[in-house]
Amino acid sequence: MTPMFDSSRESIKLPLDPTLYALDADELAFFQDQTGISDEQELKQHIVAVQEKAYEVFNYTCIRRFLFTKLKISRLPPYREALALLKRYPNALFLDIACCFGNDIRKIVADGWPVENAIASDLQPAYWKYGHELFRSTPETFPAAFIQGDAFDTTTISPREPFYALEEPAPLDLPLKSLTSLTPLQGRLNVIHASSFFHLFDEAEQLRLARQLATLLSPAPGSMIFGSHKGREEKGFRDAVRSRSMFCHSPETWKELWDGQVFKKGAIKAKAILHQIEREDAPGEKPFLIIWAVTRL
């Protein structure tokens, strides 16, 4: 099995810092509603306790920096377009790939996406379990499907070309919660969210991952893959940060990857912009994010 992430390339394990915890008004309201914990100090203690457990699984920066509290998905420009697809396709399917605790899938469900048509996937099933602990839910009270798997592994996503307009996927006879791989969903997903994911891999692996995810996207017009991850003004490696280098696309090379290398040229519309962010825990670091969307025409 090819690993989804090579831990040798991750940074050194920095100690946790509870001072990085900071919820804005919308984030506070969301977590109070989802957890049922109204007291702010009690809520903080609860979130920190789950963070500490999850950080022992793997020392991802997004866990250390409480990025799972940031309502990231709903603040991406394509989010409203994604939700609007429900009017066009009432039975549309949503996938949150590399879902971690499932905070983004819970946000889109809270905003109206039917939970029975929502799927989450991650390499580490422990994070989904900790997600239930974080949000004080169970598989019965939050019955979204979860599929454990490595997106690079052919037993998780079988290699093939993307689906195009004249090709229909075979009927799906199994309920989503019974699936053990993403392959039966090929050509069926109307929305795929992939954030803080692609930048974990080198240039060749990013292309391979994009091709894997493209097989899952429905050919129905408007179906989209969107997300955000680290980028650069020009394609190349970011300077080594905490002992690891990181390959980053520019907006132009990211769009070129999808339109012509992943999908047939002209079959999709790719958008990508750069957004510079501040790092409170790393003064002087001002990395860029690529915020992007790939939409079937």
mmCIF file of C-alpha atoms in Angstrom:
data_model
loop_
_atom_site.group_PDB
_atom_site.id
_atom_site.type_symbol
_atom_site.label_atom_id
_atom_site.label_comp_id
_atom_site.label_asym_id
_atom_site.label_seq_id
_atom_site.Cartn_x
_atom_site.Cartn_y
_atom_site.Cartn_z
ATOM 1 C CA MET A 1 0.000 0.000 0.000
ATOM 2 C CA THR A 2 1.413 3.357 -1.050
ATOM 3 C CA PRO A 3 1.330 5.755 1.910
ATOM 4 C CA MET A 4 -0.857 8.834 1.553
ATOM 5 C CA PHE A 5 1.741 10.820 3.446
ATOM 6 C CA ASP A 6 5.430 10.218 4.060
ATOM 7 C CA SER A 7 5.994 11.151 7.693
ATOM 8 C CA SER A 8 9.718 11.604 7.068
ATOM 9 C CA ARG A 9 8.873 14.774 5.176
ATOM 10 C CA GLU A 10 6.825 16.355 7.960
ATOM 11 C CA SER A 11 8.363 18.939 10.265
ATOM 12 C CA ILE A 12 9.724 18.191 13.689
ATOM 13 C CA LYS A 13 7.107 17.689 16.362
ATOM 14 C CA LEU A 14 6.611 21.059 17.994
ATOM 15 C CA PRO A 15 5.001 21.247 21.426
ATOM 16 C CA LEU A 16 1.342 22.188 21.601
ATOM 17 C CA ASP A 17 0.557 25.791 22.452
ATOM 18 C CA PRO A 18 -2.914 26.469 23.873
ATOM 19 C CA THR A 19 -2.448 30.224 23.303
ATOM 20 C CA LEU A 20 -3.011 29.527 19.586
ATOM 21 C CA TYR A 21 -6.654 28.752 20.409
ATOM 22 C CA ALA A 22 -8.859 31.648 19.296
ATOM 23 C CA LEU A 23 -12.428 31.422 18.040
ATOM 24 C CA ASP A 24 -14.144 34.332 16.336
ATOM 25 C CA ALA A 25 -17.859 34.926 16.885
ATOM 26 C CA ASP A 26 -19.009 32.648 14.040
ATOM 27 C CA GLU A 27 -16.647 29.844 15.065
ATOM 28 C CA LEU A 28 -17.735 30.095 18.686
ATOM 29 C CA ALA A 29 -21.406 29.955 17.716
ATOM 30 C CA PHE A 30 -20.801 26.943 15.456
ATOM 31 C CA PHE A 31 -18.940 24.936 18.094
ATOM 32 C CA GLN A 32 -21.409 25.860 20.819
ATOM 33 C CA ASP A 33 -24.264 24.677 18.604
ATOM 34 C CA GLN A 34 -22.522 21.492 17.455
ATOM 35 C CA THR A 35 -21.202 20.428 20.858
ATOM 36 C CA GLY A 36 -23.993 21.695 23.092
ATOM 37 C CA ILE A 37 -21.347 23.383 25.303
ATOM 38 C CA SER A 38 -22.296 27.019 25.846
ATOM 39 C CA ASP A 39 -19.675 27.985 28.437
ATOM 40 C CA GLU A 40 -16.647 29.348 26.581
ATOM 41 C CA GLN A 41 -14.029 28.103 29.049
ATOM 42 C CA GLU A 42 -15.559 24.630 29.177
ATOM 43 C CA LEU A 43 -15.683 24.575 25.376
ATOM 44 C CA LYS A 44 -12.009 25.522 25.154
ATOM 45 C CA GLN A 45 -11.024 22.791 27.613
ATOM 46 C CA HIS A 46 -13.030 20.259 25.601
ATOM 47 C CA ILE A 47 -11.466 21.247 22.254
ATOM 48 C CA VAL A 48 -7.943 21.313 23.690
ATOM 49 C CA ALA A 49 -8.416 17.867 25.243
ATOM 50 C CA VAL A 50 -9.368 16.350 21.876
ATOM 51 C CA GLN A 51 -6.559 18.227 20.131
ATOM 52 C CA GLU A 52 -3.999 16.710 22.520
ATOM 53 C CA LYS A 53 -5.180 13.173 21.733
ATOM 54 C CA ALA A 54 -5.232 13.756 17.984
ATOM 55 C CA TYR A 55 -1.751 15.286 17.946
ATOM 56 C CA GLU A 56 -0.407 11.984 19.233
ATOM 57 C CA VAL A 57 -1.720 10.246 16.099
ATOM 58 C CA PHE A 58 0.358 12.557 13.909
ATOM 59 C CA ASN A 59 1.821 16.027 14.412
ATOM 60 C CA TYR A 60 -0.021 17.830 11.649
ATOM 61 C CA THR A 61 0.353 21.608 11.756
ATOM 62 C CA CYS A 62 -3.378 22.073 11.207
ATOM 63 C CA ILE A 63 -4.075 20.226 14.460
ATOM 64 C CA ARG A 64 -1.417 22.125 16.420
ATOM 65 C CA ARG A 65 -2.709 25.492 15.162
ATOM 66 C CA PHE A 66 -6.412 24.697 15.784
ATOM 67 C CA LEU A 67 -7.148 25.162 12.087
ATOM 68 C CA PHE A 68 -9.952 22.626 12.479
ATOM 69 C CA THR A 69 -11.906 25.338 14.304
ATOM 70 C CA LYS A 70 -11.703 27.875 11.464
ATOM 71 C CA LEU A 71 -14.813 27.062 9.357
ATOM 72 C CA LYS A 72 -12.451 27.012 6.379
ATOM 73 C CA ILE A 73 -14.810 25.522 3.828
ATOM 74 C CA SER A 74 -17.512 28.154 4.242
ATOM 75 C CA ARG A 75 -15.009 30.974 3.764
ATOM 76 C CA LEU A 76 -13.829 29.776 0.362
ATOM 77 C CA PRO A 77 -15.403 31.668 -2.588
ATOM 78 C CA PRO A 78 -16.722 28.502 -4.345
ATOM 79 C CA TYR A 79 -18.667 27.382 -1.241
ATOM 80 C CA ARG A 80 -21.928 29.135 -2.128
ATOM 81 C CA GLU A 81 -21.756 27.752 -5.674
ATOM 82 C CA ALA A 82 -21.299 24.278 -4.226
ATOM 83 C CA LEU A 83 -24.345 24.613 -1.982
ATOM 84 C CA ALA A 84 -26.376 26.006 -4.878
ATOM 85 C CA LEU A 85 -25.854 22.750 -6.799
ATOM 86 C CA LEU A 86 -28.478 21.200 -4.522
ATOM 87 C CA LYS A 87 -31.135 23.214 -6.363
ATOM 88 C CA ARG A 88 -29.906 21.843 -9.680
ATOM 89 C CA TYR A 89 -29.211 18.305 -8.465
ATOM 90 C CA PRO A 90 -31.334 17.511 -5.368
ATOM 91 C CA ASN A 91 -29.543 14.179 -4.822
ATOM 92 C CA ALA A 92 -26.059 15.637 -5.261
ATOM 93 C CA LEU A 93 -23.226 13.894 -3.415
ATOM 94 C CA PHE A 94 -20.496 15.694 -1.425
ATOM 95 C CA LEU A 95 -17.069 14.334 -0.442
ATOM 96 C CA ASP A 96 -14.664 15.870 2.070
ATOM 97 C CA ILE A 97 -11.297 14.227 1.292
ATOM 98 C CA ALA A 98 -8.598 14.274 4.009
ATOM 99 C CA CYS A 99 -11.412 15.232 6.368
ATOM 100 C CA CYS A 100 -9.524 14.959 9.683
ATOM 101 C CA PHE A 101 -12.185 15.565 12.406
ATOM 102 C CA GLY A 102 -14.907 16.223 9.843
ATOM 103 C CA ASN A 103 -15.344 19.872 10.773
ATOM 104 C CA ASP A 104 -15.913 20.928 7.142
ATOM 105 C CA ILE A 105 -18.447 18.214 6.364
ATOM 106 C CA ARG A 106 -20.331 19.158 9.531
ATOM 107 C CA LYS A 107 -20.376 22.795 8.445
ATOM 108 C CA ILE A 108 -21.835 22.060 5.012
ATOM 109 C CA VAL A 109 -24.438 19.742 6.589
ATOM 110 C CA ALA A 110 -25.329 22.482 9.085
ATOM 111 C CA ASP A 111 -25.787 24.817 6.099
ATOM 112 C CA GLY A 112 -28.244 22.485 4.388
ATOM 113 C CA TRP A 113 -26.440 19.629 2.633
ATOM 114 C CA PRO A 114 -28.337 16.382 3.374
ATOM 115 C CA VAL A 115 -26.222 14.300 5.745
ATOM 116 C CA GLU A 116 -27.257 11.103 3.957
ATOM 117 C CA ASN A 117 -25.565 12.451 0.799
ATOM 118 C CA ALA A 118 -22.337 13.493 2.520
ATOM 119 C CA ILE A 119 -19.164 11.377 2.610
ATOM 120 C CA ALA A 120 -15.915 11.904 4.505
ATOM 121 C CA SER A 121 -12.611 10.145 3.897
ATOM 122 C CA ASP A 122 -9.244 10.129 5.628
ATOM 123 C CA LEU A 123 -6.185 7.937 5.901
ATOM 124 C CA GLN A 124 -6.535 7.863 9.683
ATOM 125 C CA PRO A 125 -9.867 6.550 11.035
ATOM 126 C CA ALA A 126 -8.798 7.758 14.489
ATOM 127 C CA TYR A 127 -9.430 11.342 13.390
ATOM 128 C CA TRP A 128 -13.034 10.556 12.445
ATOM 129 C CA LYS A 129 -13.458 8.902 15.848
ATOM 130 C CA TYR A 130 -12.011 11.989 17.542
ATOM 131 C CA GLY A 131 -14.397 14.066 15.429
ATOM 132 C CA HIS A 132 -17.326 12.341 17.090
ATOM 133 C CA GLU A 133 -15.703 13.057 20.446
ATOM 134 C CA LEU A 134 -15.022 16.685 19.486
ATOM 135 C CA PHE A 135 -18.589 17.323 18.347
ATOM 136 C CA ARG A 136 -20.147 15.013 20.960
ATOM 137 C CA SER A 137 -21.902 12.986 18.300
ATOM 138 C CA THR A 138 -22.220 9.323 17.339
ATOM 139 C CA PRO A 139 -22.515 7.552 13.978
ATOM 140 C CA GLU A 140 -26.256 7.524 14.650
ATOM 141 C CA THR A 141 -26.648 11.232 15.484
ATOM 142 C CA PHE A 142 -24.327 12.298 12.646
ATOM 143 C CA PRO A 143 -24.776 9.520 10.063
ATOM 144 C CA ALA A 144 -22.494 10.792 7.279
ATOM 145 C CA ALA A 145 -20.602 7.990 5.568
ATOM 146 C CA PHE A 146 -16.912 7.635 6.433
ATOM 147 C CA ILE A 147 -14.528 5.747 4.142
ATOM 148 C CA GLN A 148 -11.033 5.085 5.449
ATOM 149 C CA GLY A 149 -8.451 4.996 2.716
ATOM 150 C CA ASP A 150 -5.317 6.227 1.000
ATOM 151 C CA ALA A 151 -6.222 8.303 -2.065
ATOM 152 C CA PHE A 152 -3.084 7.055 -3.836
ATOM 153 C CA ASP A 153 -3.931 3.408 -3.252
ATOM 154 C CA THR A 154 -5.605 1.683 -6.188
ATOM 155 C CA THR A 155 -7.780 -0.294 -3.781
ATOM 156 C CA THR A 156 -9.234 3.024 -2.550
ATOM 157 C CA ILE A 157 -9.582 4.716 -5.959
ATOM 158 C CA SER A 158 -9.150 2.541 -9.020
ATOM 159 C CA PRO A 159 -7.128 4.327 -11.741
ATOM 160 C CA ARG A 160 -9.093 5.370 -14.812
ATOM 161 C CA GLU A 161 -9.798 8.420 -16.966
ATOM 162 C CA PRO A 162 -12.328 10.996 -15.742
ATOM 163 C CA PHE A 163 -15.935 10.555 -16.801
ATOM 164 C CA TYR A 164 -17.148 12.734 -19.656
ATOM 165 C CA ALA A 165 -20.618 13.823 -20.739
ATOM 166 C CA LEU A 166 -21.560 10.806 -22.858
ATOM 167 C CA GLU A 167 -20.417 8.263 -20.266
ATOM 168 C CA GLU A 168 -22.572 7.328 -17.298
ATOM 169 C CA PRO A 169 -21.320 5.457 -14.212
ATOM 170 C CA ALA A 170 -22.912 2.101 -13.471
ATOM 171 C CA PRO A 171 -25.836 2.123 -11.016
ATOM 172 C CA LEU A 172 -24.865 2.312 -7.347
ATOM 173 C CA ASP A 173 -26.903 -0.317 -5.548
ATOM 174 C CA LEU A 174 -25.206 -0.096 -2.132
ATOM 175 C CA PRO A 175 -25.956 2.492 0.568
ATOM 176 C CA LEU A 176 -23.125 4.992 1.023
ATOM 177 C CA LYS A 177 -22.419 3.861 4.584
ATOM 178 C CA SER A 178 -21.693 0.326 3.374
ATOM 179 C CA LEU A 179 -18.898 1.408 1.008
ATOM 180 C CA THR A 180 -15.332 0.419 1.868
ATOM 181 C CA SER A 181 -13.589 2.307 -0.943
ATOM 182 C CA LEU A 182 -14.168 5.405 -3.060
ATOM 183 C CA THR A 183 -14.114 3.500 -6.359
ATOM 184 C CA PRO A 184 -17.907 2.921 -6.479
ATOM 185 C CA LEU A 185 -18.305 6.714 -6.328
ATOM 186 C CA GLN A 186 -16.336 7.336 -9.534
ATOM 187 C CA GLY A 187 -18.246 9.695 -11.818
ATOM 188 C CA ARG A 188 -20.890 10.338 -9.132
ATOM 189 C CA LEU A 189 -19.660 13.136 -6.871
ATOM 190 C CA ASN A 190 -21.010 16.616 -7.553
ATOM 191 C CA VAL A 191 -18.808 18.378 -5.001
ATOM 192 C CA ILE A 192 -15.369 17.397 -3.671
ATOM 193 C CA HIS A 193 -13.637 19.523 -1.046
ATOM 194 C CA ALA A 194 -9.859 19.117 -0.648
ATOM 195 C CA SER A 195 -8.074 21.612 1.615
ATOM 196 C CA SER A 196 -4.660 21.501 3.319
ATOM 197 C CA PHE A 197 -4.008 18.338 1.349
ATOM 198 C CA PHE A 198 -2.151 18.742 -1.943
ATOM 199 C CA HIS A 199 0.782 20.622 -0.411
ATOM 200 C CA LEU A 200 1.762 17.494 1.536
ATOM 201 C CA PHE A 201 3.139 16.000 -1.689
ATOM 202 C CA ASP A 202 5.757 16.679 -4.355
ATOM 203 C CA GLU A 203 4.970 17.837 -7.893
ATOM 204 C CA ALA A 204 4.517 14.402 -9.458
ATOM 205 C CA GLU A 205 2.382 13.198 -6.555
ATOM 206 C CA GLN A 206 0.148 16.285 -6.752
ATOM 207 C CA LEU A 207 -0.568 15.472 -10.399
ATOM 208 C CA ARG A 208 -1.243 11.840 -9.541
ATOM 209 C CA LEU A 209 -3.573 12.832 -6.692
ATOM 210 C CA ALA A 210 -5.462 15.263 -8.926
ATOM 211 C CA ARG A 211 -5.961 12.506 -11.494
ATOM 212 C CA GLN A 212 -7.263 10.156 -8.809
ATOM 213 C CA LEU A 213 -9.790 12.692 -7.502
ATOM 214 C CA ALA A 214 -10.857 13.650 -11.035
ATOM 215 C CA THR A 215 -12.172 10.121 -11.567
ATOM 216 C CA LEU A 216 -14.672 10.693 -8.763
ATOM 217 C CA LEU A 217 -16.190 13.879 -10.181
ATOM 218 C CA SER A 218 -19.526 13.683 -11.964
ATOM 219 C CA PRO A 219 -19.549 14.881 -15.589
ATOM 220 C CA ALA A 220 -22.748 16.814 -14.813
ATOM 221 C CA PRO A 221 -22.233 20.520 -15.602
ATOM 222 C CA GLY A 222 -21.376 22.573 -12.528
ATOM 223 C CA SER A 223 -19.905 19.663 -10.563
ATOM 224 C CA MET A 224 -16.767 20.897 -8.835
ATOM 225 C CA ILE A 225 -13.623 20.167 -6.890
ATOM 226 C CA PHE A 226 -12.430 23.052 -4.712
ATOM 227 C CA GLY A 227 -10.202 23.851 -1.778
ATOM 228 C CA SER A 228 -7.078 25.638 -0.627
ATOM 229 C CA HIS A 229 -3.476 24.775 0.140
ATOM 230 C CA LYS A 230 -0.028 26.375 0.204
ATOM 231 C CA GLY A 231 1.120 28.023 -3.024
ATOM 232 C CA ARG A 232 3.735 30.367 -4.473
ATOM 233 C CA GLU A 233 3.791 33.257 -6.911
ATOM 234 C CA GLU A 234 6.005 31.063 -9.091
ATOM 235 C CA LYS A 235 5.979 27.269 -9.071
ATOM 236 C CA GLY A 236 8.723 25.763 -6.930
ATOM 237 C CA PHE A 237 9.759 24.918 -3.403
ATOM 238 C CA ARG A 238 9.092 27.069 -0.405
ATOM 239 C CA ASP A 239 12.155 27.675 1.705
ATOM 240 C CA ALA A 240 12.611 24.864 4.216
ATOM 241 C CA VAL A 241 10.396 25.532 7.204
ATOM 242 C CA ARG A 242 11.066 23.612 10.412
ATOM 243 C CA SER A 243 13.236 21.078 8.558
ATOM 244 C CA ARG A 244 10.981 20.241 5.602
ATOM 245 C CA SER A 245 10.672 21.670 2.126
ATOM 246 C CA MET A 246 7.325 21.974 0.389
ATOM 247 C CA PHE A 247 6.559 21.975 -3.328
ATOM 248 C CA CYS A 248 3.996 24.603 -4.302
ATOM 249 C CA HIS A 249 2.234 25.424 -7.538
ATOM 250 C CA SER A 250 1.490 28.935 -8.713
ATOM 251 C CA PRO A 251 -2.101 29.794 -9.668
ATOM 252 C CA GLU A 252 -1.198 29.559 -13.365
ATOM 253 C CA THR A 253 0.530 26.176 -13.168
ATOM 254 C CA TRP A 254 -2.266 24.850 -10.935
ATOM 255 C CA LYS A 255 -4.865 25.780 -13.541
ATOM 256 C CA GLU A 256 -2.711 24.286 -16.309
ATOM 257 C CA LEU A 257 -2.437 21.032 -14.358
ATOM 258 C CA TRP A 258 -6.208 20.560 -14.221
ATOM 259 C CA ASP A 259 -7.058 21.899 -17.695
ATOM 260 C CA GLY A 260 -5.134 19.633 -20.045
ATOM 261 C CA GLN A 261 -3.150 17.273 -17.810
ATOM 262 C CA VAL A 262 -5.946 15.958 -15.580
ATOM 263 C CA PHE A 263 -9.040 16.673 -17.694
ATOM 264 C CA LYS A 264 -9.210 17.067 -21.453
ATOM 265 C CA LYS A 265 -8.473 20.682 -22.282
ATOM 266 C CA GLY A 266 -11.683 22.688 -22.340
ATOM 267 C CA ALA A 267 -13.729 20.139 -20.374
ATOM 268 C CA ILE A 268 -13.475 22.168 -17.161
ATOM 269 C CA LYS A 269 -13.033 25.725 -15.970
ATOM 270 C CA ALA A 270 -10.200 26.190 -13.473
ATOM 271 C CA LYS A 271 -9.896 29.197 -11.178
ATOM 272 C CA ALA A 272 -7.050 29.887 -8.753
ATOM 273 C CA ILE A 273 -5.955 32.933 -6.775
ATOM 274 C CA LEU A 274 -3.226 33.583 -4.209
ATOM 275 C CA HIS A 275 -3.976 34.835 -0.730
ATOM 276 C CA GLN A 276 -1.202 35.782 1.698
ATOM 277 C CA ILE A 277 -1.716 34.768 5.312
ATOM 278 C CA GLU A 278 -0.171 35.752 8.630
ATOM 279 C CA ARG A 279 1.237 33.138 10.996
ATOM 280 C CA GLU A 280 0.788 34.179 14.622
ATOM 281 C CA ASP A 281 2.943 31.268 15.727
ATOM 282 C CA ALA A 282 5.708 32.036 13.220
ATOM 283 C CA PRO A 283 6.496 35.776 13.040
ATOM 284 C CA GLY A 284 8.047 36.704 9.716
ATOM 285 C CA GLU A 285 6.406 33.826 7.851
ATOM 286 C CA LYS A 286 3.855 35.030 5.350
ATOM 287 C CA PRO A 287 2.995 32.031 3.197
ATOM 288 C CA PHE A 288 0.543 32.108 0.334
ATOM 289 C CA LEU A 289 -2.534 29.974 -0.059
ATOM 290 C CA ILE A 290 -3.912 28.943 -3.435
ATOM 291 C CA ILE A 291 -7.701 29.159 -3.281
ATOM 292 C CA TRP A 292 -9.070 27.230 -6.217
ATOM 293 C CA ALA A 293 -11.976 25.555 -7.955
ATOM 294 C CA VAL A 294 -12.303 23.193 -10.908
ATOM 295 C CA THR A 295 -15.794 23.103 -12.445
ATOM 296 C CA ARG A 296 -17.203 20.760 -15.092
ATOM 297 C CA LEU A 297 -18.571 22.548 -18.168
#
